[in-house]
XYZ file of C-alpha atoms in Angstrom:
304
model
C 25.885 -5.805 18.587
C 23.149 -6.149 21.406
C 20.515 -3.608 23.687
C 19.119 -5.063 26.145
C 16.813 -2.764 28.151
C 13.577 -3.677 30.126
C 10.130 -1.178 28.769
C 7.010 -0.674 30.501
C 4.365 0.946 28.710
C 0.669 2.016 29.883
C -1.531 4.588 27.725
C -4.950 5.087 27.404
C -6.934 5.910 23.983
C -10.240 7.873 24.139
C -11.762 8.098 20.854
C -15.407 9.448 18.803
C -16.155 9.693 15.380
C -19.277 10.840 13.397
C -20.031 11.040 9.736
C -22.743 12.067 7.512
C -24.184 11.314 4.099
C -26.095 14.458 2.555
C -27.697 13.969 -1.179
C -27.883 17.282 -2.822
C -29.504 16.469 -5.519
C -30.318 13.169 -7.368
C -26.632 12.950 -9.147
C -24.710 14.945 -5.933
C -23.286 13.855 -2.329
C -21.548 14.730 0.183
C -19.668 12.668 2.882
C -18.947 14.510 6.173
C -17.244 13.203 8.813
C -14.726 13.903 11.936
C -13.002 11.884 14.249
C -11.330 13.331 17.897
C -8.749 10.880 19.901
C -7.019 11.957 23.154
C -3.975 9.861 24.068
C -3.044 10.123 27.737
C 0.373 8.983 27.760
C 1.213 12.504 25.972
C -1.812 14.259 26.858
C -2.837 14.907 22.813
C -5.881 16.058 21.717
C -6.467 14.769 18.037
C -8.907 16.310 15.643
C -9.166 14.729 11.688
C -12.046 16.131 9.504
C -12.816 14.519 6.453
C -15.165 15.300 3.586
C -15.975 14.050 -0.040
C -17.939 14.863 -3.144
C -19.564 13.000 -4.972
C -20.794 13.784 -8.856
C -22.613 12.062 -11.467
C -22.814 14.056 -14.259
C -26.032 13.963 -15.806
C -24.447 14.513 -19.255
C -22.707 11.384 -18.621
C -24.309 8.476 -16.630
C -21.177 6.236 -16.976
C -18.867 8.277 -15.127
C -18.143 9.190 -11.514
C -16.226 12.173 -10.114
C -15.003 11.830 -6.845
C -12.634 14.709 -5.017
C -11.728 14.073 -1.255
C -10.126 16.019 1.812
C -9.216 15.606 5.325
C -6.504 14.865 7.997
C -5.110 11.997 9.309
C -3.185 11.745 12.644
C -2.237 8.343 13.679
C -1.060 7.941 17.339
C 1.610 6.539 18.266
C 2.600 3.098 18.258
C 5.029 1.071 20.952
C 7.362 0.343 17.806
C 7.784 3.901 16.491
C 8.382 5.465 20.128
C 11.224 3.052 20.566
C 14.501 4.283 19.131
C 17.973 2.833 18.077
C 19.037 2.557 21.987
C 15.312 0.833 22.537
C 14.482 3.693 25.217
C 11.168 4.655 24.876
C 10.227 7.996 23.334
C 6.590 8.766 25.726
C 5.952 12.506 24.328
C 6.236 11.479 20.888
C 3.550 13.120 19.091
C 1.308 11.863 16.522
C 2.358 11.540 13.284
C -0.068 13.699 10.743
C -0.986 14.458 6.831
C -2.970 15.923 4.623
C -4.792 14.071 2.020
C -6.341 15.259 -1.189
C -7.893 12.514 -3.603
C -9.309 13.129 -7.300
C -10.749 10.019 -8.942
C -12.817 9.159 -11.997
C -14.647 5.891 -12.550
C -16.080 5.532 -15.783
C -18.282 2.507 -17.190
C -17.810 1.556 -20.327
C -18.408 -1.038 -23.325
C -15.522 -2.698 -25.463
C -16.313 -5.687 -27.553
C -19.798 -5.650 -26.411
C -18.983 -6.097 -22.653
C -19.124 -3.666 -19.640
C -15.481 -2.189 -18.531
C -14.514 -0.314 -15.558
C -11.667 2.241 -15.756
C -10.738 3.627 -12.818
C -8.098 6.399 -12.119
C -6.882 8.211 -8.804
C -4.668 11.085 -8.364
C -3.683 11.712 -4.849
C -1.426 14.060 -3.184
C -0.416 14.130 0.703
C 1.679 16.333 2.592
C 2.610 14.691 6.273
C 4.541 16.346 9.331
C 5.907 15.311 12.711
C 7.137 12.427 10.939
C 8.966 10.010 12.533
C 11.445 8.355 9.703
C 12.430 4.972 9.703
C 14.425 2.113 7.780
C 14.160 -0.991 7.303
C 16.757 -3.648 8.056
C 16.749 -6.621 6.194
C 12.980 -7.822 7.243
C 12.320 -5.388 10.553
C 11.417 -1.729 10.509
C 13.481 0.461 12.696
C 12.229 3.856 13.869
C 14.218 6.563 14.910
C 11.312 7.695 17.940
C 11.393 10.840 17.464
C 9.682 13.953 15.250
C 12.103 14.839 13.333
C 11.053 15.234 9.260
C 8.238 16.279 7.376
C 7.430 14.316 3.808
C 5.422 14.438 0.672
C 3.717 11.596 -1.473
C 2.015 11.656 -5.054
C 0.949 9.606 -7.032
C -1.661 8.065 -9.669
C -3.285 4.464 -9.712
C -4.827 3.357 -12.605
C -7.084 0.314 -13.175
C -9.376 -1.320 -16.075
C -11.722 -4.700 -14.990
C -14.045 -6.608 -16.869
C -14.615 -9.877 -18.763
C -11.718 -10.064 -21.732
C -13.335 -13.517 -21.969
C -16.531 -13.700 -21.207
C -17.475 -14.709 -18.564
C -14.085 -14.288 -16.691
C -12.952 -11.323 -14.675
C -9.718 -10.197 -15.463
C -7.572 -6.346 -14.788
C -4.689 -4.295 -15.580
C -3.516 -1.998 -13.197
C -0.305 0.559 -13.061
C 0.630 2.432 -9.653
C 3.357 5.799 -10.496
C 4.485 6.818 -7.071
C 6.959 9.401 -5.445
C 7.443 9.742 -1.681
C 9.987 11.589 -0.153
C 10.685 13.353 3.631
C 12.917 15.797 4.589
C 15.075 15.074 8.408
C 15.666 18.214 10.533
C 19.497 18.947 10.669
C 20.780 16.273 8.414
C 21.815 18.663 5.926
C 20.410 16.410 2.880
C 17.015 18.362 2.217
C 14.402 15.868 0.910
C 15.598 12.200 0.324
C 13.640 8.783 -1.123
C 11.707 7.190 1.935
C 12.145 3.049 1.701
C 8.772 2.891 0.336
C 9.574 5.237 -2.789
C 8.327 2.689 -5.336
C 7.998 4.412 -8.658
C 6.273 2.263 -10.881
C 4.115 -0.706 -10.003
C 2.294 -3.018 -12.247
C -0.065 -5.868 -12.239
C -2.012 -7.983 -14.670
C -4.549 -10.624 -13.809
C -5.920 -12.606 -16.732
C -8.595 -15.510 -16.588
C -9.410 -17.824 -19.671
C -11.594 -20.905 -19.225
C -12.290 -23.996 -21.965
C -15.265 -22.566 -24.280
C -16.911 -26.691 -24.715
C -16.335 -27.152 -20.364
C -15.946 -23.284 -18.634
C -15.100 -25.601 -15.473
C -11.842 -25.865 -16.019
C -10.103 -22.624 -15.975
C -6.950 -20.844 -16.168
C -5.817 -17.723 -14.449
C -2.274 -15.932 -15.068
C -0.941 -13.470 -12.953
C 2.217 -10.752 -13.748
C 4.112 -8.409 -10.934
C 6.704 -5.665 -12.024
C 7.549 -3.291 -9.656
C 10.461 -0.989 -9.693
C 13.354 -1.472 -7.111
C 13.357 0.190 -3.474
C 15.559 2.279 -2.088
C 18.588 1.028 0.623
C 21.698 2.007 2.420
C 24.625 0.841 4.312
C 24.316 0.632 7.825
C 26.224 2.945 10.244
C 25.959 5.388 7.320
C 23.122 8.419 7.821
C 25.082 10.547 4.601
C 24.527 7.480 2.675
C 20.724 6.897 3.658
C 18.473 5.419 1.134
C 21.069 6.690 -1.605
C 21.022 3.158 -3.446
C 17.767 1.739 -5.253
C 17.698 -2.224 -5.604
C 16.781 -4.143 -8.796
C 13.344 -4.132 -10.181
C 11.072 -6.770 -8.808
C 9.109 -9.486 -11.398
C 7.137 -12.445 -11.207
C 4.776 -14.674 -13.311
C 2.290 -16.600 -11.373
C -0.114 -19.072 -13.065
C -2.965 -21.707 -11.708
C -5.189 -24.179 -13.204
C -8.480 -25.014 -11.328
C -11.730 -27.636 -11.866
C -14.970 -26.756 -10.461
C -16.812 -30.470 -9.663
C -20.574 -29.276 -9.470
C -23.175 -31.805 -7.012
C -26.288 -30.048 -8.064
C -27.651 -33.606 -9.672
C -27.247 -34.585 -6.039
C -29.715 -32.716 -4.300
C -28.975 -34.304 -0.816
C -25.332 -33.656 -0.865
C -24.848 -30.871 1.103
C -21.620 -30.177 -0.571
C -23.101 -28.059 -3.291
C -19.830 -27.548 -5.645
C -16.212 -28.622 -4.780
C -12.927 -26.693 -6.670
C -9.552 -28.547 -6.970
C -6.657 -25.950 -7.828
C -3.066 -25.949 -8.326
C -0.652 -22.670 -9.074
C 2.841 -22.433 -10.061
C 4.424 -19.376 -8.282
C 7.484 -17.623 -9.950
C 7.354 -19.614 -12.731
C 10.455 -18.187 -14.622
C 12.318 -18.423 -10.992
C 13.170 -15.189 -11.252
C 15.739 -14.314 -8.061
C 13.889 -11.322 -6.692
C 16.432 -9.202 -4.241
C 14.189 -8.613 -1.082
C 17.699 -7.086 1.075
C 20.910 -6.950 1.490
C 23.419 -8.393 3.842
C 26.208 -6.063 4.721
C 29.421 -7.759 5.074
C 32.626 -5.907 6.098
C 36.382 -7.165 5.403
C 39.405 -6.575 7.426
C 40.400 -3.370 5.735
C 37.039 -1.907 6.926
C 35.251 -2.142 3.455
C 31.771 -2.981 2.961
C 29.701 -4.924 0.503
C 26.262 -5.845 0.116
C 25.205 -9.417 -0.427
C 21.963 -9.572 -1.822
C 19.221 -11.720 -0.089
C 16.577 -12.991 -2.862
C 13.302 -14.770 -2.946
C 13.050 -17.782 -4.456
């Protein structure tokens, strides 16, 4: 099937922001700020406050408290006021949440080498949501304000040199999102970026008798997504797809000219990586096909 429609669009944004960085004492901040947009296309007045504070325990110089609040309203975009007909949704109202942030960074020594951990809780509640799905590659919004959602979630992160010398991290993302659609009769549901686990290791190595040639390896997992069969709201992001997973590795050479003190090419790096390297068919979507007898099956589309 086709729309064709013809959309004109005019809007004008008026924004301001100011912040402010006060130092209570010699381990203590706080960061102040506020922003106010008007939008005159649905005559809005937006108003986000934001503050954080800052601690640095004095019982414990390697470690860093953070805790965070504010709002966020994000006006609307073209896309998201444009629904499934492509009409044009103008008094669609900006889409808001409340954030709260808790994280800890913390300095440490392992093997006689500085480490960063860092670890963030986070918790926002949004309203006047406007839901949306995504179709193969494209986003498609619904235009209008019609759910309210939740997300929470913790990130987790350790840096430093595992070889010396060489940067390398390990980092796991636990995530639930989910949003609730006014008279659907479904209460809260998955929203298509409901990812629950995500995971990511970077590793570097170099040759200990030449550290110019170097090595760096590079692991994805990531849980699967949810989906659902078009033409089907009961059905709506019901089905999760397979987990994601690749294995990325490089090789570089760094080719140094400082014996040539008139080059002005000071250092020159030749690299080559190997992407997917186990060629792992990773399903990105699905491609709905539908037989004579009216039933439907999904033929996934993979990266290769």
């Amino acid at each position: 099937y086709s729309i064709q429609v013809q959309n004109r669009l005019k809007k004008n944004n008026f924004f301001a922001y100011v912040q402010n960085t006060t130092e209570i004492s010699g381990n203590q901040t706080i960061t102040g700020g506020i922003r106010l947009h008007y939008l005159d296309m649905n005559k809005q007045w937006l108003l986000s406050p934001r503050i954080q504070y800052s601690l640095a325990p004095r019982w414990r110089k390697d470690l860093m408290i953070r805790a965070a609040v504010g709002l966020y309203q994000q006006p609307p975009f073209y896309r998201e006021m444009r629904n499934r007909e492509g009409v044009l949704n103008t008094d669609l109202k900006a889409q808001s949440s409340f954030h709260s942030i808790l994280s800890l960074d913390h300095n440490i020594f392992l093997w006689r080498r500085p480490f960063k951990i860092t670890t963030e809780f986070y918790y926002k509640y949004l309203w006047n949501v406007v839901p949306y799905d995504i179709d193969n590659v494209r986003i498609r919004y619904y235009g209008e304000n019609m759910a309210v959602a939740y997300a929470a979630g913790i990130d987790f992160r350790i840096s430093g040199d595992f070889i010396p010398g060489d940067q390398s991290w390990f980092s796991l993302g636990l995530l639930t999102t989910k949003e609730d659609i006014e008279g659907d009769g479904r209460d809260y549901i998955p929203r298509p970026s409901d990812q629950l686990v995500n995971f990511n290791i970077f590793f570097q190595d170099h040759l200990p008798i030449n550290p110019t040639y170097r090595m760096n390896l590079n692991l994805f997992f990531a849980t699967g997504l949810p989906f659902s069969p078009p033409g089907n709201p009961e059905y709506r992001n019901a089905f999760r797809g397979p987990s994601y997973q690749r294995i990325d590795i490089g090789f570089s050479k760094m080719i140094s000219f400082a014996r040539m003190p008139r080059n002005p090419l000071k250092s020159l790096m030749i690299s080559a990586e190997i992407l997917n390297l186990t060629a792992h068919d990773n399903v990105i979507s699905y491609y709905w096909v539908k037989d004579v007898k009216s039933n439907v099956y999904a033929v996934p589309n993979t990266l290769s």
